Amino acid sequence: MSTKSQAVADSSFTEQETKISPNEIKSFQEASYEYEVQVFESMSQSSTHTTASVQDVGLHHTASLSQIAESMELSEKRAEETMGEAPKILLHLQDRSVKCGDTAQFLCVLEDESSVDVTWTHEGVKIEESERVTQSQNGNAQFLTIYNVQLVDQGLYSCIIHNEYGEKTTSAVLSVEAKESQTRAVTKISLGSDTKSIKILKESQVKTTREVKRESSKKTSSLSLTSCQRPQGTEKPGSQAY
């Protein structure tokens, strides 16, 4: 009997324990919601941190690529400096047209004037400096100046730039216009020469005609004299004495 009573008492105690008040349920729900919020915030912070980390990695990767590219460019420049290169011309020669007696000048601009040899030519022949023709330099600019230009100065001019790694050439044409007085003089000389040639030709023809007439007269006189002369060794026959 006592055992049965105790079992009933334990059962009632268990029922009391399993009964949960609405306040306790609400408190539990609020605690669970706060936990979920905390978990979500933690996950958001973790995601933000992860995103920031990824961005940092990307920036670091980009910076590394930039550094690698700069290093490669520097390496290429150093290799070019070590190997060297042919000279470069920034400004080429330009054609010139001047009047006879004026001054003509050609200009050539180089990228770097150090360690280069400069040669000027006229129609492929190296130009030697003189009182009328000078070569000069001002920094990386090369000049060829021709004073008192004459007709013989016209033609193709070239500037040849040479170093131990190669050679570059730039060329231009010089045109010389004769002055009006010189043109008239040349025309007068030509006309005078033609007139003189015609005069000489006429005199030669007259002289030839005279010589022909003289020869003809000589032949006629010779024939007349021959016909009038008696042949030698012929005498009239005479009587013989006995």
mmCIF file of C-alpha atoms in Angstrom:
data_model
loop_
_atom_site.group_PDB
_atom_site.id
_atom_site.type_symbol
_atom_site.label_atom_id
_atom_site.label_comp_id
_atom_site.label_asym_id
_atom_site.label_seq_id
_atom_site.Cartn_x
_atom_site.Cartn_y
_atom_site.Cartn_z
ATOM 1 C CA MET A 1 0.000 0.000 0.000
ATOM 2 C CA SER A 2 2.796 2.402 0.845
ATOM 3 C CA THR A 3 4.578 1.548 -2.394
ATOM 4 C CA LYS A 4 1.535 2.415 -4.462
ATOM 5 C CA SER A 5 1.125 5.734 -2.687
ATOM 6 C CA GLN A 6 4.739 6.640 -3.276
ATOM 7 C CA ALA A 7 4.389 5.839 -7.004
ATOM 8 C CA VAL A 8 1.378 8.099 -7.247
ATOM 9 C CA ALA A 9 3.294 10.852 -5.456
ATOM 10 C CA ASP A 10 6.296 10.482 -7.863
ATOM 11 C CA SER A 11 3.959 10.646 -10.829
ATOM 12 C CA SER A 12 2.352 13.843 -9.650
ATOM 13 C CA PHE A 13 5.790 15.336 -9.046
ATOM 14 C CA THR A 14 6.834 14.461 -12.600
ATOM 15 C CA GLU A 15 3.721 16.067 -14.029
ATOM 16 C CA GLN A 16 4.449 19.218 -12.096
ATOM 17 C CA GLU A 17 8.009 19.289 -13.454
ATOM 18 C CA THR A 18 6.853 18.803 -17.088
ATOM 19 C CA LYS A 19 4.458 21.674 -16.841
ATOM 20 C CA ILE A 20 6.223 24.869 -18.205
ATOM 21 C CA SER A 21 4.695 28.227 -17.736
ATOM 22 C CA PRO A 22 4.105 30.610 -20.721
ATOM 23 C CA ASN A 23 6.556 33.069 -19.223
ATOM 24 C CA GLU A 24 9.262 30.471 -19.254
ATOM 25 C CA ILE A 25 8.467 29.660 -22.904
ATOM 26 C CA LYS A 26 8.580 33.338 -23.860
ATOM 27 C CA SER A 27 11.842 33.793 -22.001
ATOM 28 C CA PHE A 28 13.260 30.797 -23.799
ATOM 29 C CA GLN A 29 12.134 32.109 -27.176
ATOM 30 C CA GLU A 30 13.667 35.523 -26.498
ATOM 31 C CA ALA A 31 16.924 33.939 -25.430
ATOM 32 C CA SER A 32 16.917 31.768 -28.547
ATOM 33 C CA TYR A 33 16.237 34.810 -30.794
ATOM 34 C CA GLU A 34 19.065 36.772 -29.160
ATOM 35 C CA TYR A 35 21.367 33.820 -29.713
ATOM 36 C CA GLU A 36 20.349 33.606 -33.354
ATOM 37 C CA VAL A 37 20.939 37.350 -33.764
ATOM 38 C CA GLN A 38 24.340 37.004 -32.171
ATOM 39 C CA VAL A 39 25.148 34.066 -34.414
ATOM 40 C CA PHE A 40 23.973 36.024 -37.508
ATOM 41 C CA GLU A 41 25.999 39.098 -36.509
ATOM 42 C CA SER A 42 28.991 36.895 -35.886
ATOM 43 C CA MET A 43 28.540 35.284 -39.290
ATOM 44 C CA SER A 44 28.111 38.718 -40.924
ATOM 45 C CA GLN A 45 31.256 39.967 -39.241
ATOM 46 C CA SER A 46 33.048 36.824 -40.334
ATOM 47 C CA SER A 47 31.769 37.266 -43.907
ATOM 48 C CA THR A 48 32.810 40.939 -43.901
ATOM 49 C CA HIS A 49 36.175 39.968 -42.540
ATOM 50 C CA THR A 50 36.461 37.281 -45.221
ATOM 51 C CA THR A 51 35.497 39.772 -47.941
ATOM 52 C CA ALA A 52 38.019 42.270 -46.645
ATOM 53 C CA SER A 53 40.622 39.550 -46.583
ATOM 54 C CA VAL A 54 39.800 38.620 -50.170
ATOM 55 C CA GLN A 55 40.046 42.277 -51.215
ATOM 56 C CA ASP A 56 43.356 42.586 -49.415
ATOM 57 C CA VAL A 57 44.592 39.499 -51.208
ATOM 58 C CA GLY A 58 43.424 40.940 -54.563
ATOM 59 C CA LEU A 59 45.119 44.275 -53.896
ATOM 60 C CA HIS A 60 48.256 42.502 -52.828
ATOM 61 C CA HIS A 61 48.119 40.345 -55.956
ATOM 62 C CA THR A 62 47.628 43.445 -58.158
ATOM 63 C CA ALA A 63 50.496 45.203 -56.430
ATOM 64 C CA SER A 64 52.657 42.133 -56.943
ATOM 65 C CA LEU A 65 51.797 42.059 -60.656
ATOM 66 C CA SER A 66 52.616 45.768 -60.977
ATOM 67 C CA GLN A 67 55.931 45.239 -59.248
ATOM 68 C CA ILE A 68 56.680 42.297 -61.537
ATOM 69 C CA ALA A 69 55.812 44.381 -64.643
ATOM 70 C CA GLU A 70 57.992 47.257 -63.449
ATOM 71 C CA SER A 71 60.816 44.836 -62.748
ATOM 72 C CA MET A 72 60.481 43.380 -66.255
ATOM 73 C CA GLU A 73 60.520 46.861 -67.825
ATOM 74 C CA LEU A 74 63.596 47.796 -65.845
ATOM 75 C CA SER A 75 65.234 44.542 -66.852
ATOM 76 C CA GLU A 76 64.447 45.190 -70.532
ATOM 77 C CA LYS A 77 65.790 48.751 -70.315
ATOM 78 C CA ARG A 78 68.941 47.535 -68.618
ATOM 79 C CA ALA A 79 69.318 44.833 -71.261
ATOM 80 C CA GLU A 80 68.914 47.448 -74.022
ATOM 81 C CA GLU A 81 71.413 49.720 -72.327
ATOM 82 C CA THR A 82 73.787 46.806 -71.997
ATOM 83 C CA MET A 83 73.321 45.702 -75.620
ATOM 84 C CA GLY A 84 73.108 49.241 -77.055
ATOM 85 C CA GLU A 85 71.097 50.424 -80.066
ATOM 86 C CA ALA A 86 71.525 52.260 -83.341
ATOM 87 C CA PRO A 87 71.193 56.065 -83.325
ATOM 88 C CA LYS A 88 67.727 57.607 -83.692
ATOM 89 C CA ILE A 89 66.851 60.661 -85.802
ATOM 90 C CA LEU A 90 64.109 62.889 -84.362
ATOM 91 C CA LEU A 91 64.054 65.488 -87.161
ATOM 92 C CA HIS A 92 65.002 64.525 -90.728
ATOM 93 C CA LEU A 93 66.462 66.787 -93.421
ATOM 94 C CA GLN A 94 64.018 68.935 -95.389
ATOM 95 C CA ASP A 95 64.293 69.938 -99.075
ATOM 96 C CA ARG A 96 65.611 73.467 -99.677
ATOM 97 C CA SER A 97 65.228 75.888 -102.594
ATOM 98 C CA VAL A 98 67.375 79.053 -102.690
ATOM 99 C CA LYS A 99 68.550 81.603 -105.224
ATOM 100 C CA CYS A 100 72.063 81.644 -106.538
ATOM 101 C CA GLY A 101 74.290 83.628 -104.160
ATOM 102 C CA ASP A 102 72.085 83.051 -101.082
ATOM 103 C CA THR A 103 72.782 80.829 -98.040
ATOM 104 C CA ALA A 104 71.343 77.310 -97.656
ATOM 105 C CA GLN A 105 71.251 75.349 -94.399
ATOM 106 C CA PHE A 106 70.259 71.760 -93.579
ATOM 107 C CA LEU A 107 69.240 70.658 -90.042
ATOM 108 C CA CYS A 108 69.199 67.173 -88.510
ATOM 109 C CA VAL A 109 68.137 66.522 -84.869
ATOM 110 C CA LEU A 110 69.248 63.351 -83.038
ATOM 111 C CA GLU A 111 67.814 61.653 -79.961
ATOM 112 C CA ASP A 112 71.258 61.346 -78.416
ATOM 113 C CA GLU A 113 74.350 63.032 -79.782
ATOM 114 C CA SER A 114 76.832 61.127 -77.615
ATOM 115 C CA SER A 115 79.128 58.494 -79.134
ATOM 116 C CA VAL A 116 78.043 59.066 -82.742
ATOM 117 C CA ASP A 117 79.932 59.955 -85.927
ATOM 118 C CA VAL A 118 78.284 62.401 -88.322
ATOM 119 C CA THR A 119 79.104 62.466 -92.049
ATOM 120 C CA TRP A 120 77.623 64.833 -94.648
ATOM 121 C CA THR A 121 77.617 63.915 -98.350
ATOM 122 C CA HIS A 122 76.687 65.624 -101.632
ATOM 123 C CA GLU A 123 75.602 63.244 -104.401
ATOM 124 C CA GLY A 124 77.245 60.405 -102.453
ATOM 125 C CA VAL A 125 80.600 62.199 -102.072
ATOM 126 C CA LYS A 126 81.816 63.151 -98.597
ATOM 127 C CA ILE A 127 81.748 66.904 -98.027
ATOM 128 C CA GLU A 128 84.971 68.562 -96.960
ATOM 129 C CA GLU A 129 84.607 71.806 -95.031
ATOM 130 C CA SER A 130 85.720 75.026 -96.718
ATOM 131 C CA GLU A 131 85.107 78.760 -96.532
ATOM 132 C CA ARG A 132 81.731 78.277 -98.260
ATOM 133 C CA VAL A 133 80.657 74.990 -96.656
ATOM 134 C CA THR A 134 80.698 74.434 -92.869
ATOM 135 C CA GLN A 135 79.476 71.723 -90.490
ATOM 136 C CA SER A 136 78.404 72.592 -86.932
ATOM 137 C CA GLN A 137 76.643 71.140 -83.874
ATOM 138 C CA ASN A 138 74.439 72.611 -81.136
ATOM 139 C CA GLY A 139 73.496 69.964 -78.577
ATOM 140 C CA ASN A 140 71.752 67.159 -80.447
ATOM 141 C CA ALA A 141 71.242 69.335 -83.566
ATOM 142 C CA GLN A 142 73.555 68.917 -86.572
ATOM 143 C CA PHE A 143 73.905 71.705 -89.182
ATOM 144 C CA LEU A 144 75.308 71.932 -92.710
ATOM 145 C CA THR A 145 75.598 75.512 -93.998
ATOM 146 C CA ILE A 146 76.425 76.512 -97.583
ATOM 147 C CA TYR A 147 77.259 80.166 -98.197
ATOM 148 C CA ASN A 148 77.087 81.942 -101.573
ATOM 149 C CA VAL A 149 75.250 79.002 -103.157
ATOM 150 C CA GLN A 150 76.131 78.287 -106.792
ATOM 151 C CA LEU A 151 74.438 76.165 -109.442
ATOM 152 C CA VAL A 152 77.023 73.408 -108.884
ATOM 153 C CA ASP A 153 75.810 73.078 -105.262
ATOM 154 C CA GLN A 154 72.355 71.781 -106.175
ATOM 155 C CA GLY A 155 71.609 68.072 -105.790
ATOM 156 C CA LEU A 156 71.076 65.407 -103.100
ATOM 157 C CA TYR A 157 72.524 65.981 -99.610
ATOM 158 C CA SER A 158 72.664 63.263 -96.926
ATOM 159 C CA CYS A 159 73.469 63.178 -93.215
ATOM 160 C CA ILE A 160 74.797 59.795 -92.061
ATOM 161 C CA ILE A 161 74.705 59.040 -88.307
ATOM 162 C CA HIS A 162 76.822 56.092 -87.183
ATOM 163 C CA ASN A 163 77.709 54.389 -83.905
ATOM 164 C CA GLU A 164 78.997 50.952 -82.953
ATOM 165 C CA TYR A 165 75.481 49.455 -83.003
ATOM 166 C CA GLY A 166 74.209 50.716 -86.353
ATOM 167 C CA GLU A 167 73.728 53.522 -88.853
ATOM 168 C CA LYS A 168 70.891 55.831 -89.898
ATOM 169 C CA THR A 169 70.670 58.181 -92.913
ATOM 170 C CA THR A 170 68.448 61.131 -93.784
ATOM 171 C CA SER A 171 68.513 62.949 -97.146
ATOM 172 C CA ALA A 172 67.093 66.037 -98.878
ATOM 173 C CA VAL A 173 67.433 67.916 -102.178
ATOM 174 C CA LEU A 174 68.866 71.412 -102.673
ATOM 175 C CA SER A 175 67.449 73.354 -105.636
ATOM 176 C CA VAL A 176 69.255 76.495 -106.832
ATOM 177 C CA GLU A 177 67.478 79.180 -108.870
ATOM 178 C CA ALA A 178 69.669 81.250 -111.201
ATOM 179 C CA LYS A 179 69.359 85.028 -110.937
ATOM 180 C CA GLU A 180 67.723 86.965 -113.813
ATOM 181 C CA SER A 181 70.973 88.682 -114.837
ATOM 182 C CA GLN A 182 72.742 85.313 -115.039
ATOM 183 C CA THR A 183 69.908 83.894 -117.141
ATOM 184 C CA ARG A 184 70.190 86.788 -119.587
ATOM 185 C CA ALA A 185 73.952 86.390 -119.767
ATOM 186 C CA VAL A 186 73.658 82.693 -120.535
ATOM 187 C CA THR A 187 71.053 83.393 -123.214
ATOM 188 C CA LYS A 188 73.238 86.126 -124.757
ATOM 189 C CA ILE A 189 76.264 83.862 -124.798
ATOM 190 C CA SER A 190 74.228 81.133 -126.461
ATOM 191 C CA LEU A 191 72.869 83.481 -129.123
ATOM 192 C CA GLY A 192 76.316 84.971 -129.684
ATOM 193 C CA SER A 193 77.815 81.519 -130.067
ATOM 194 C CA ASP A 194 75.143 80.537 -132.576
ATOM 195 C CA THR A 195 75.676 83.756 -134.611
ATOM 196 C CA LYS A 196 79.419 83.246 -134.562
ATOM 197 C CA SER A 197 79.036 79.643 -135.703
ATOM 198 C CA ILE A 198 76.805 80.719 -138.616
ATOM 199 C CA LYS A 199 79.311 83.416 -139.602
ATOM 200 C CA ILE A 200 82.198 80.962 -139.543
ATOM 201 C CA LEU A 201 80.178 78.501 -141.621
ATOM 202 C CA LYS A 202 79.396 81.173 -144.242
ATOM 203 C CA GLU A 203 83.053 82.269 -144.406
ATOM 204 C CA SER A 204 84.096 78.659 -144.861
ATOM 205 C CA GLN A 205 81.593 78.191 -147.669
ATOM 206 C CA VAL A 206 82.819 81.403 -149.448
ATOM 207 C CA LYS A 207 86.408 80.312 -149.053
ATOM 208 C CA THR A 208 85.629 76.911 -150.511
ATOM 209 C CA THR A 209 83.861 78.502 -153.525
ATOM 210 C CA ARG A 210 86.837 80.763 -154.187
ATOM 211 C CA GLU A 211 89.270 77.874 -153.982
ATOM 212 C CA VAL A 212 87.151 75.877 -156.446
ATOM 213 C CA LYS A 213 87.133 78.820 -158.888
ATOM 214 C CA ARG A 214 90.914 79.230 -158.596
ATOM 215 C CA GLU A 215 91.550 75.554 -159.276
ATOM 216 C CA SER A 216 89.228 75.670 -162.243
ATOM 217 C CA SER A 217 91.051 78.737 -163.664
ATOM 218 C CA LYS A 218 94.442 77.044 -163.249
ATOM 219 C CA LYS A 219 93.282 73.946 -165.118
ATOM 220 C CA THR A 220 91.880 76.053 -167.983
ATOM 221 C CA SER A 221 95.143 78.052 -168.364
ATOM 222 C CA SER A 222 97.196 74.874 -168.357
ATOM 223 C CA LEU A 223 95.117 73.358 -171.122
ATOM 224 C CA SER A 224 95.436 76.524 -173.320
ATOM 225 C CA LEU A 225 99.195 76.673 -172.899
ATOM 226 C CA THR A 226 99.617 73.027 -173.826
ATOM 227 C CA SER A 227 97.628 73.376 -177.017
ATOM 228 C CA CYS A 228 99.775 76.401 -178.167
ATOM 229 C CA GLN A 229 103.198 74.785 -177.600
ATOM 230 C CA ARG A 230 105.006 72.912 -180.513
ATOM 231 C CA PRO A 231 106.163 69.402 -179.759
ATOM 232 C CA GLN A 232 109.877 69.123 -179.135
ATOM 233 C CA GLY A 233 112.116 67.148 -181.619
ATOM 234 C CA THR A 234 110.184 68.074 -184.810
ATOM 235 C CA GLU A 235 111.940 70.108 -187.628
ATOM 236 C CA LYS A 236 111.146 70.981 -191.191
ATOM 237 C CA PRO A 237 112.822 68.601 -193.717
ATOM 238 C CA GLY A 238 115.790 70.206 -195.579
ATOM 239 C CA SER A 239 117.595 69.400 -198.878
ATOM 240 C CA GLN A 240 120.611 67.133 -198.714
ATOM 241 C CA ALA A 241 123.876 67.896 -200.574
ATOM 242 C CA TYR A 242 125.492 65.308 -202.580
#
